Amino acid sequence: MLFKNWPVTSGSPFFMAMEACAGTVEGIVTEGEAQSAFLAAAFDARVVVRIA
């Protein structure tokens, strides 16, 4: 969703989340760090997130 259908595609939280999520694939960012960055981007974009 972040890469293809995000409502706010500018700003630091969005770009940091993009880099963090991509970094998990390369193994240089932990899943926890990527999750934190994603949640910050969601908050910035006012996207509702449900954590199960």
CSV table of N, CA, C and O in Angstrom, one decimal:
chain,number,residue,atom,x,y,z
A,1,MET,N,0.8,-1.2,0.0
A,1,MET,CA,0.0,0.0,0.0
A,1,MET,C,0.9,1.3,0.0
A,1,MET,O,0.6,2.2,-0.7
A,2,LEU,N,1.9,1.2,0.8
A,2,LEU,CA,2.8,2.4,0.9
A,2,LEU,C,3.4,2.8,-0.5
A,2,LEU,O,3.5,3.9,-0.9
A,3,PHE,N,3.8,1.8,-1.3
A,3,PHE,CA,4.4,2.0,-2.5
A,3,PHE,C,3.5,2.4,-3.7
A,3,PHE,O,3.9,3.0,-4.6
A,4,LYS,N,2.2,1.9,-3.6
A,4,LYS,CA,1.4,2.1,-4.8
A,4,LYS,C,0.1,2.9,-4.5
A,4,LYS,O,-0.4,3.4,-5.5
A,5,ASN,N,-0.3,3.0,-3.3
A,5,ASN,CA,-1.6,3.7,-3.1
A,5,ASN,C,-1.6,4.5,-1.8
A,5,ASN,O,-2.6,4.5,-1.1
A,6,TRP,N,-0.6,5.3,-1.6
A,6,TRP,CA,-0.5,6.1,-0.4
A,6,TRP,C,-1.1,7.5,-0.7
A,6,TRP,O,-0.8,8.1,-1.7
A,7,PRO,N,-1.9,8.1,0.2
A,7,PRO,CA,-2.5,9.4,-0.1
A,7,PRO,C,-1.6,10.6,-0.1
A,7,PRO,O,-1.9,11.6,-0.7
A,8,VAL,N,-0.5,10.5,0.7
A,8,VAL,CA,0.5,11.6,0.8
A,8,VAL,C,1.8,11.1,0.3
A,8,VAL,O,2.5,10.3,0.9
A,9,THR,N,2.3,11.6,-0.9
A,9,THR,CA,3.5,11.1,-1.4
A,9,THR,C,4.6,12.1,-1.4
A,9,THR,O,5.5,12.2,-2.3
A,10,SER,N,4.6,12.9,-0.3
A,10,SER,CA,5.7,13.9,-0.1
A,10,SER,C,5.9,14.0,1.4
A,10,SER,O,5.1,13.4,2.2
A,11,GLY,N,7.0,14.6,1.7
A,11,GLY,CA,7.3,14.8,3.2
A,11,GLY,C,8.2,13.7,3.7
A,11,GLY,O,8.4,12.6,3.2
A,12,SER,N,8.9,14.1,4.8
A,12,SER,CA,9.9,13.3,5.4
A,12,SER,C,9.4,12.0,5.9
A,12,SER,O,10.0,10.9,5.6
A,13,PRO,N,8.2,11.9,6.6
A,13,PRO,CA,7.7,10.6,7.1
A,13,PRO,C,7.5,9.6,5.9
A,13,PRO,O,7.8,8.4,6.1
A,14,PHE,N,7.0,10.1,4.8
A,14,PHE,CA,6.7,9.2,3.7
A,14,PHE,C,8.0,8.6,3.1
A,14,PHE,O,8.2,7.4,2.9
A,15,PHE,N,9.0,9.5,2.9
A,15,PHE,CA,10.3,9.0,2.3
A,15,PHE,C,11.1,8.2,3.3
A,15,PHE,O,11.7,7.2,2.9
A,16,MET,N,11.0,8.5,4.6
A,16,MET,CA,11.7,7.6,5.5
A,16,MET,C,11.0,6.2,5.6
A,16,MET,O,11.8,5.2,5.7
A,17,ALA,N,9.7,6.2,5.5
A,17,ALA,CA,9.0,4.9,5.5
A,17,ALA,C,9.4,4.1,4.2
A,17,ALA,O,9.6,2.9,4.3
A,18,MET,N,9.4,4.8,3.1
A,18,MET,CA,9.8,4.1,1.9
A,18,MET,C,11.2,3.5,2.0
A,18,MET,O,11.4,2.3,1.6
A,19,GLU,N,12.1,4.3,2.5
A,19,GLU,CA,13.5,3.8,2.6
A,19,GLU,C,13.6,2.7,3.6
A,19,GLU,O,14.3,1.7,3.4
A,20,ALA,N,12.9,2.8,4.7
A,20,ALA,CA,12.9,1.8,5.8
A,20,ALA,C,12.4,0.5,5.3
A,20,ALA,O,13.0,-0.6,5.5
A,21,CYS,N,11.2,0.5,4.6
A,21,CYS,CA,10.6,-0.7,4.1
A,21,CYS,C,11.5,-1.4,3.0
A,21,CYS,O,11.7,-2.6,3.0
A,22,ALA,N,12.1,-0.6,2.2
A,22,ALA,CA,13.1,-1.1,1.2
A,22,ALA,C,14.3,-1.7,1.9
A,22,ALA,O,14.9,-2.7,1.4
A,23,GLY,N,14.7,-1.1,2.9
A,23,GLY,CA,15.9,-1.5,3.7
A,23,GLY,C,15.7,-2.9,4.3
A,23,GLY,O,16.7,-3.6,4.6
A,24,THR,N,14.4,-3.3,4.6
A,24,THR,CA,14.2,-4.6,5.2
A,24,THR,C,14.5,-5.7,4.2
A,24,THR,O,15.0,-6.7,4.5
A,25,VAL,N,14.3,-5.4,2.9
A,25,VAL,CA,14.6,-6.3,1.8
A,25,VAL,C,16.1,-6.6,1.7
A,25,VAL,O,16.5,-7.7,1.5
A,26,GLU,N,16.8,-5.5,1.9
A,26,GLU,CA,18.3,-5.6,1.8
A,26,GLU,C,18.9,-6.0,3.1
A,26,GLU,O,20.1,-6.3,3.2
A,27,GLY,N,18.1,-6.1,4.2
A,27,GLY,CA,18.6,-6.6,5.5
A,27,GLY,C,19.4,-5.5,6.3
A,27,GLY,O,20.1,-5.9,7.2
A,28,ILE,N,19.2,-4.3,5.9
A,28,ILE,CA,19.9,-3.2,6.7
A,28,ILE,C,19.0,-2.5,7.6
A,28,ILE,O,19.5,-1.6,8.4
A,29,VAL,N,17.7,-2.8,7.6
A,29,VAL,CA,16.7,-2.2,8.5
A,29,VAL,C,15.9,-3.3,9.1
A,29,VAL,O,15.5,-4.2,8.5
A,30,THR,N,15.7,-3.2,10.5
A,30,THR,CA,14.9,-4.2,11.1
A,30,THR,C,13.4,-4.0,10.8
A,30,THR,O,13.0,-3.0,10.4
A,31,GLU,N,12.7,-5.1,11.0
A,31,GLU,CA,11.2,-5.0,10.8
A,31,GLU,C,10.6,-4.0,11.8
A,31,GLU,O,9.7,-3.3,11.4
A,32,GLY,N,11.1,-3.9,13.0
A,32,GLY,CA,10.6,-3.0,14.0
A,32,GLY,C,10.9,-1.5,13.6
A,32,GLY,O,10.0,-0.7,13.7
A,33,GLU,N,12.0,-1.3,13.0
A,33,GLU,CA,12.4,0.1,12.5
A,33,GLU,C,11.5,0.4,11.3
A,33,GLU,O,11.0,1.6,11.3
A,34,ALA,N,11.2,-0.5,10.5
A,34,ALA,CA,10.4,-0.3,9.3
A,34,ALA,C,8.9,0.0,9.8
A,34,ALA,O,8.2,0.8,9.3
A,35,GLN,N,8.5,-0.8,10.8
A,35,GLN,CA,7.1,-0.6,11.3
A,35,GLN,C,7.0,0.8,11.9
A,35,GLN,O,6.0,1.4,11.7
A,36,SER,N,7.9,1.2,12.7
A,36,SER,CA,7.9,2.5,13.3
A,36,SER,C,7.8,3.6,12.2
A,36,SER,O,7.0,4.6,12.3
A,37,ALA,N,8.6,3.5,11.2
A,37,ALA,CA,8.6,4.5,10.1
A,37,ALA,C,7.3,4.4,9.3
A,37,ALA,O,6.7,5.5,9.0
A,38,PHE,N,6.7,3.3,9.1
A,38,PHE,CA,5.5,3.1,8.4
A,38,PHE,C,4.4,3.8,9.3
A,38,PHE,O,3.5,4.5,8.7
A,39,LEU,N,4.3,3.6,10.6
A,39,LEU,CA,3.3,4.1,11.4
A,39,LEU,C,3.4,5.7,11.5
A,39,LEU,O,2.4,6.4,11.5
A,40,ALA,N,4.7,6.2,11.5
A,40,ALA,CA,4.9,7.6,11.4
A,40,ALA,C,4.3,8.2,10.1
A,40,ALA,O,3.7,9.3,10.1
A,41,ALA,N,4.5,7.5,9.0
A,41,ALA,CA,4.0,8.0,7.7
A,41,ALA,C,2.5,7.9,7.7
A,41,ALA,O,1.8,8.8,7.2
A,42,ALA,N,1.9,6.9,8.3
A,42,ALA,CA,0.5,6.7,8.4
A,42,ALA,C,-0.1,7.9,9.2
A,42,ALA,O,-1.1,8.4,8.9
A,43,PHE,N,0.5,8.2,10.4
A,43,PHE,CA,0.0,9.3,11.2
A,43,PHE,C,0.1,10.6,10.4
A,43,PHE,O,-0.9,11.3,10.4
A,44,ASP,N,1.2,10.8,9.7
A,44,ASP,CA,1.3,12.0,9.0
A,44,ASP,C,0.3,12.1,7.9
A,44,ASP,O,-0.2,13.2,7.6
A,45,ALA,N,-0.1,11.0,7.2
A,45,ALA,CA,-1.0,11.0,6.1
A,45,ALA,C,-2.5,10.8,6.6
A,45,ALA,O,-3.4,10.8,5.8
A,46,ARG,N,-2.6,10.7,7.9
A,46,ARG,CA,-3.9,10.5,8.5
A,46,ARG,C,-4.6,9.2,8.0
A,46,ARG,O,-5.8,9.2,7.7
A,47,VAL,N,-3.8,8.2,7.9
A,47,VAL,CA,-4.2,6.9,7.4
A,47,VAL,C,-4.6,6.1,8.7
A,47,VAL,O,-3.7,6.0,9.6
A,48,VAL,N,-5.7,5.5,8.8
A,48,VAL,CA,-6.1,4.7,9.9
A,48,VAL,C,-5.4,3.3,9.8
A,48,VAL,O,-5.5,2.6,8.8
A,49,VAL,N,-4.7,2.9,10.9
A,49,VAL,CA,-4.0,1.7,10.9
A,49,VAL,C,-4.5,0.9,12.1
A,49,VAL,O,-4.7,1.4,13.2
A,50,ARG,N,-4.9,-0.4,11.8
A,50,ARG,CA,-5.3,-1.3,12.9
A,50,ARG,C,-4.2,-2.3,13.1
A,50,ARG,O,-3.8,-3.0,12.2
A,51,ILE,N,-3.7,-2.4,14.3
A,51,ILE,CA,-2.6,-3.3,14.7
A,51,ILE,C,-3.2,-4.5,15.4
A,51,ILE,O,-3.9,-4.3,16.4
A,52,ALA,N,-3.1,-5.7,14.8
A,52,ALA,CA,-3.7,-6.9,15.5
A,52,ALA,C,-2.7,-7.6,16.3
A,52,ALA,O,-1.5,-7.5,16.2
